[in-house]
PDB file of C-alpha atoms in Angstrom:
ATOM      1  CA  UNK A1177      29.274 -32.280  47.949  1.00  0.00           C
ATOM      2  CA  UNK A1178      26.263 -34.250  46.613  1.00  0.00           C
ATOM      3  CA  UNK A1179      23.983 -32.289  48.746  1.00  0.00           C
ATOM      4  CA  UNK A1180      25.168 -28.942  47.309  1.00  0.00           C
ATOM      5  CA  UNK A1181      25.166 -30.310  43.702  1.00  0.00           C
ATOM      6  CA  UNK A1182      21.520 -31.581  44.177  1.00  0.00           C
ATOM      7  CA  UNK A1183      20.636 -28.006  45.676  1.00  0.00           C
ATOM      8  CA  UNK A1184      22.061 -26.232  43.044  1.00  0.00           C
ATOM      9  CA  UNK A1185      20.509 -28.315  40.226  1.00  0.00           C
ATOM     10  CA  UNK A1186      17.194 -27.589  42.167  1.00  0.00           C
ATOM     11  CA  UNK A1187      17.726 -24.101  42.205  1.00  0.00           C
ATOM     12  CA  UNK A1188      18.824 -23.907  38.850  1.00  0.00           C
ATOM     13  CA  UNK A1189      15.581 -25.824  37.695  1.00  0.00           C
ATOM     14  CA  UNK A1190      13.388 -23.834  39.989  1.00  0.00           C
ATOM     15  CA  UNK A1191      14.829 -20.412  38.061  1.00  0.00           C
ATOM     16  CA  UNK A1192      14.206 -21.806  34.584  1.00  0.00           C
ATOM     17  CA  UNK A1193      10.520 -22.952  35.602  1.00  0.00           C
ATOM     18  CA  UNK A1194      10.054 -19.311  36.999  1.00  0.00           C
ATOM     19  CA  UNK A1195      11.365 -17.476  33.905  1.00  0.00           C
ATOM     20  CA  UNK A1196       9.515 -19.679  31.393  1.00  0.00           C
ATOM     21  CA  UNK A1197       6.229 -18.812  33.522  1.00  0.00           C
ATOM     22  CA  UNK A1198       7.108 -15.254  33.569  1.00  0.00           C
ATOM     23  CA  UNK A1199       7.523 -15.306  29.827  1.00  0.00           C
ATOM     24  CA  UNK A1200       4.459 -17.224  29.237  1.00  0.00           C
ATOM     25  CA  UNK A1201       2.672 -14.726  31.683  1.00  0.00           C
ATOM     26  CA  UNK A1202       4.180 -11.903  29.805  1.00  0.00           C
ATOM     27  CA  UNK A1203       3.015 -13.374  26.185  1.00  0.00           C
ATOM     28  CA  UNK A1204      -0.492 -14.319  27.477  1.00  0.00           C
ATOM     29  CA  UNK A1205      -1.413 -10.775  28.972  1.00  0.00           C
ATOM     30  CA  UNK A1206       0.264  -8.529  26.246  1.00  0.00           C
ATOM     31  CA  UNK A1207      -2.168  -6.605  24.130  1.00  0.00           C
ATOM     32  CA  UNK A1208      -0.479  -4.909  21.255  1.00  0.00           C
ATOM     33  CA  UNK A1209      -1.321  -1.252  20.458  1.00  0.00           C
ATOM     34  CA  UNK A1210      -2.795  -1.701  17.145  1.00  0.00           C
ATOM     35  CA  UNK A1211      -4.711   1.459  16.828  1.00  0.00           C
ATOM     36  CA  UNK A1212      -1.749   3.254  14.477  1.00  0.00           C
ATOM     37  CA  UNK A1213      -2.107   0.425  12.463  1.00  0.00           C
ATOM     38  CA  UNK A1214      -5.985   0.557  12.071  1.00  0.00           C
ATOM     39  CA  UNK A1215      -5.773   4.395  11.546  1.00  0.00           C
ATOM     40  CA  UNK A1216      -3.058   3.864   8.602  1.00  0.00           C
ATOM     41  CA  UNK A1217      -5.281   0.947   6.895  1.00  0.00           C
ATOM     42  CA  UNK A1218      -8.447   2.957   7.451  1.00  0.00           C
ATOM     43  CA  UNK A1219      -6.802   5.998   5.791  1.00  0.00           C
ATOM     44  CA  UNK A1220      -5.138   4.058   2.777  1.00  0.00           C
ATOM     45  CA  UNK A1221      -8.454   2.603   2.120  1.00  0.00           C
ATOM     46  CA  UNK A1222     -10.382   5.915   1.992  1.00  0.00           C
ATOM     47  CA  UNK A1223      -7.570   7.275  -0.337  1.00  0.00           C
ATOM     48  CA  UNK A1224      -8.054   4.258  -2.603  1.00  0.00           C
ATOM     49  CA  UNK A1225     -11.660   4.595  -2.590  1.00  0.00           C
ATOM     50  CA  UNK A1226     -11.187   8.295  -3.814  1.00  0.00           C
ATOM     51  CA  UNK A1227      -8.737   7.279  -6.472  1.00  0.00           C
ATOM     52  CA  UNK A1228     -11.246   4.611  -7.791  1.00  0.00           C
ATOM     53  CA  UNK A1229     -14.242   7.401  -7.692  1.00  0.00           C
ATOM     54  CA  UNK A1230     -11.911   9.825  -9.801  1.00  0.00           C
ATOM     55  CA  UNK A1231     -11.106   7.237 -11.824  1.00  0.00           C
ATOM     56  CA  UNK A1232     -14.548   6.200 -12.851  1.00  0.00           C
ATOM     57  CA  UNK A1233     -15.603   9.628 -13.596  1.00  0.00           C
ATOM     58  CA  UNK A1234     -12.351  10.009 -15.804  1.00  0.00           C
ATOM     59  CA  UNK A1235     -13.217  10.848 -19.517  1.00  0.00           C
ATOM     60  CA  UNK A1236     -11.053   7.711 -20.675  1.00  0.00           C
ATOM     61  CA  UNK A1237     -14.287   5.522 -20.501  1.00  0.00           C
ATOM     62  CA  UNK A1238     -16.621   7.928 -22.541  1.00  0.00           C
ATOM     63  CA  UNK A1239     -13.565   8.076 -25.092  1.00  0.00           C
ATOM     64  CA  UNK A1240     -13.652   4.150 -25.202  1.00  0.00           C
ATOM     65  CA  UNK A1241     -17.169   3.728 -25.914  1.00  0.00           C
ATOM     66  CA  UNK A1242     -17.003   6.417 -28.487  1.00  0.00           C
ATOM     67  CA  UNK A1243     -14.059   4.719 -30.088  1.00  0.00           C
ATOM     68  CA  UNK A1244     -16.080   1.466 -29.904  1.00  0.00           C
ATOM     69  CA  UNK A1245     -19.441   3.126 -31.478  1.00  0.00           C
ATOM     70  CA  UNK A1246     -17.262   4.311 -34.371  1.00  0.00           C
ATOM     71  CA  UNK A1247     -15.662   0.989 -34.895  1.00  0.00           C
ATOM     72  CA  UNK A1248     -18.895  -0.806 -34.913  1.00  0.00           C
ATOM     73  CA  UNK A1249     -20.651   1.999 -37.378  1.00  0.00           C
ATOM     74  CA  UNK A1250     -17.491   2.054 -39.827  1.00  0.00           C
ATOM     75  CA  UNK A1251     -17.157  -1.869 -39.796  1.00  0.00           C
ATOM     76  CA  UNK A1252     -20.761  -2.122 -40.551  1.00  0.00           C
ATOM     77  CA  UNK A1253     -20.269   0.113 -43.676  1.00  0.00           C
ATOM     78  CA  UNK A1254     -16.696  -0.874 -44.927  1.00  0.00           C
ATOM     79  CA  UNK A1255     -15.044   1.855 -43.029  1.00  0.00           C
ATOM     80  CA  UNK A1256     -11.830   2.147 -41.212  1.00  0.00           C
ATOM     81  CA  UNK A1257     -10.887   4.228 -38.356  1.00  0.00           C
ATOM     82  CA  UNK A1258      -7.649   5.763 -38.933  1.00  0.00           C
ATOM     83  CA  UNK A1259      -7.219   8.437 -36.611  1.00  0.00           C
ATOM     84  CA  UNK A1260      -8.856   9.098 -32.990  1.00  0.00           C
ATOM     85  CA  UNK A1261      -7.028  12.275 -31.099  1.00  0.00           C
ATOM     86  CA  UNK A1262      -8.092  13.733 -27.906  1.00  0.00           C
ATOM     87  CA  UNK A1263      -6.674  17.092 -27.445  1.00  0.00           C
ATOM     88  CA  UNK A1264      -7.250  20.163 -24.912  1.00  0.00           C
ATOM     89  CA  UNK A1265      -7.015  18.025 -21.822  1.00  0.00           C
ATOM     90  CA  UNK A1266      -9.767  15.820 -23.080  1.00  0.00           C
ATOM     91  CA  UNK A1267     -12.359  18.675 -24.230  1.00  0.00           C
ATOM     92  CA  UNK A1268     -11.672  18.243 -27.923  1.00  0.00           C
ATOM     93  CA  UNK A1269     -11.617  14.939 -30.072  1.00  0.00           C
ATOM     94  CA  UNK A1270     -10.753  14.955 -33.787  1.00  0.00           C
ATOM     95  CA  UNK A1271     -11.258  11.716 -35.558  1.00  0.00           C
ATOM     96  CA  UNK A1272     -10.612  10.378 -39.073  1.00  0.00           C
ATOM     97  CA  UNK A1273     -11.856   7.526 -41.196  1.00  0.00           C
ATOM     98  CA  UNK A1274     -11.968   5.951 -44.477  1.00  0.00           C
ATOM     99  CA  UNK A1275     -15.442   5.200 -45.988  1.00  0.00           C
ATOM    100  CA  UNK A1276     -17.020   4.582 -49.344  1.00  0.00           C
ATOM    101  CA  UNK A1277     -17.752   7.582 -51.103  1.00  0.00           C
ATOM    102  CA  UNK A1278     -21.348   6.878 -50.676  1.00  0.00           C
ATOM    103  CA  UNK A1279     -20.970   7.422 -47.013  1.00  0.00           C
ATOM    104  CA  UNK A1280     -19.067  10.452 -47.262  1.00  0.00           C
ATOM    105  CA  UNK A1281     -21.986  12.924 -47.545  1.00  0.00           C
ATOM    106  CA  UNK A1282     -23.493  11.780 -44.407  1.00  0.00           C
ATOM    107  CA  UNK A1283     -26.672   9.827 -43.575  1.00  0.00           C
ATOM    108  CA  UNK A1284     -25.633   7.771 -40.814  1.00  0.00           C
ATOM    109  CA  UNK A1285     -26.364   9.302 -37.701  1.00  0.00           C
ATOM    110  CA  UNK A1286     -23.210   8.155 -35.511  1.00  0.00           C
ATOM    111  CA  UNK A1287     -21.187   9.973 -38.170  1.00  0.00           C
ATOM    112  CA  UNK A1288     -23.199  12.992 -38.149  1.00  0.00           C
ATOM    113  CA  UNK A1289     -20.882  16.135 -38.292  1.00  0.00           C
ATOM    114  CA  UNK A1290     -18.123  14.430 -40.360  1.00  0.00           C
ATOM    115  CA  UNK A1291     -16.982  16.184 -43.416  1.00  0.00           C
ATOM    116  CA  UNK A1292     -15.295  14.666 -46.186  1.00  0.00           C
ATOM    117  CA  UNK A1293     -11.454  15.905 -46.685  1.00  0.00           C
ATOM    118  CA  UNK A1294     -10.376  16.398 -50.188  1.00  0.00           C
ATOM    119  CA  UNK A1295      -8.961  13.272 -52.202  1.00  0.00           C
ATOM    120  CA  UNK A1296      -9.609  10.058 -52.751  1.00  0.00           C
ATOM    121  CA  UNK A1297      -7.462   6.883 -51.290  1.00  0.00           C
ATOM    122  CA  UNK A1298      -5.865   4.283 -53.782  1.00  0.00           C
ATOM    123  CA  UNK A1299      -9.009   1.941 -52.828  1.00  0.00           C
ATOM    124  CA  UNK A1300     -11.316   4.399 -54.018  1.00  0.00           C
ATOM    125  CA  UNK A1301     -12.407   5.583 -50.231  1.00  0.00           C
ATOM    126  CA  UNK A1302     -12.799   9.010 -49.330  1.00  0.00           C
ATOM    127  CA  UNK A1303     -11.422  10.257 -45.806  1.00  0.00           C
ATOM    128  CA  UNK A1304     -13.984  11.744 -43.572  1.00  0.00           C
ATOM    129  CA  UNK A1305     -12.971  13.888 -40.401  1.00  0.00           C
ATOM    130  CA  UNK A1306     -15.400  14.564 -37.308  1.00  0.00           C
ATOM    131  CA  UNK A1307     -14.902  16.297 -34.159  1.00  0.00           C
ATOM    132  CA  UNK A1308     -16.473  16.359 -30.648  1.00  0.00           C
TER     133      UNK A1308
END
């Protein structure tokens, strides 16, 4: 009886050791196929770069620069930008500003082409309107 218990213990241990060795061998030699993941990653990177390129070519950057230019000029001349409207899919811009009466006749290059609108604001300034 002891002999059979010892033999069954040895056989069970041997099977367990063989099982562990087999699992380790499979784990060490297994090479995952990452080609699909690499293709997906490359495709996503290309799409991201295309979106980034389109964003940089977007008209919004041009409008932000123009708004800042108007704000700088108007701020230096006691003016206030009251409206900046982009219409026609970004092709047309209409802006309005309150400026002192002396600037309503022109003379400021950044405000070239702006025309005064009828009426005077309560603070004595004139509304001018420009397009681009």
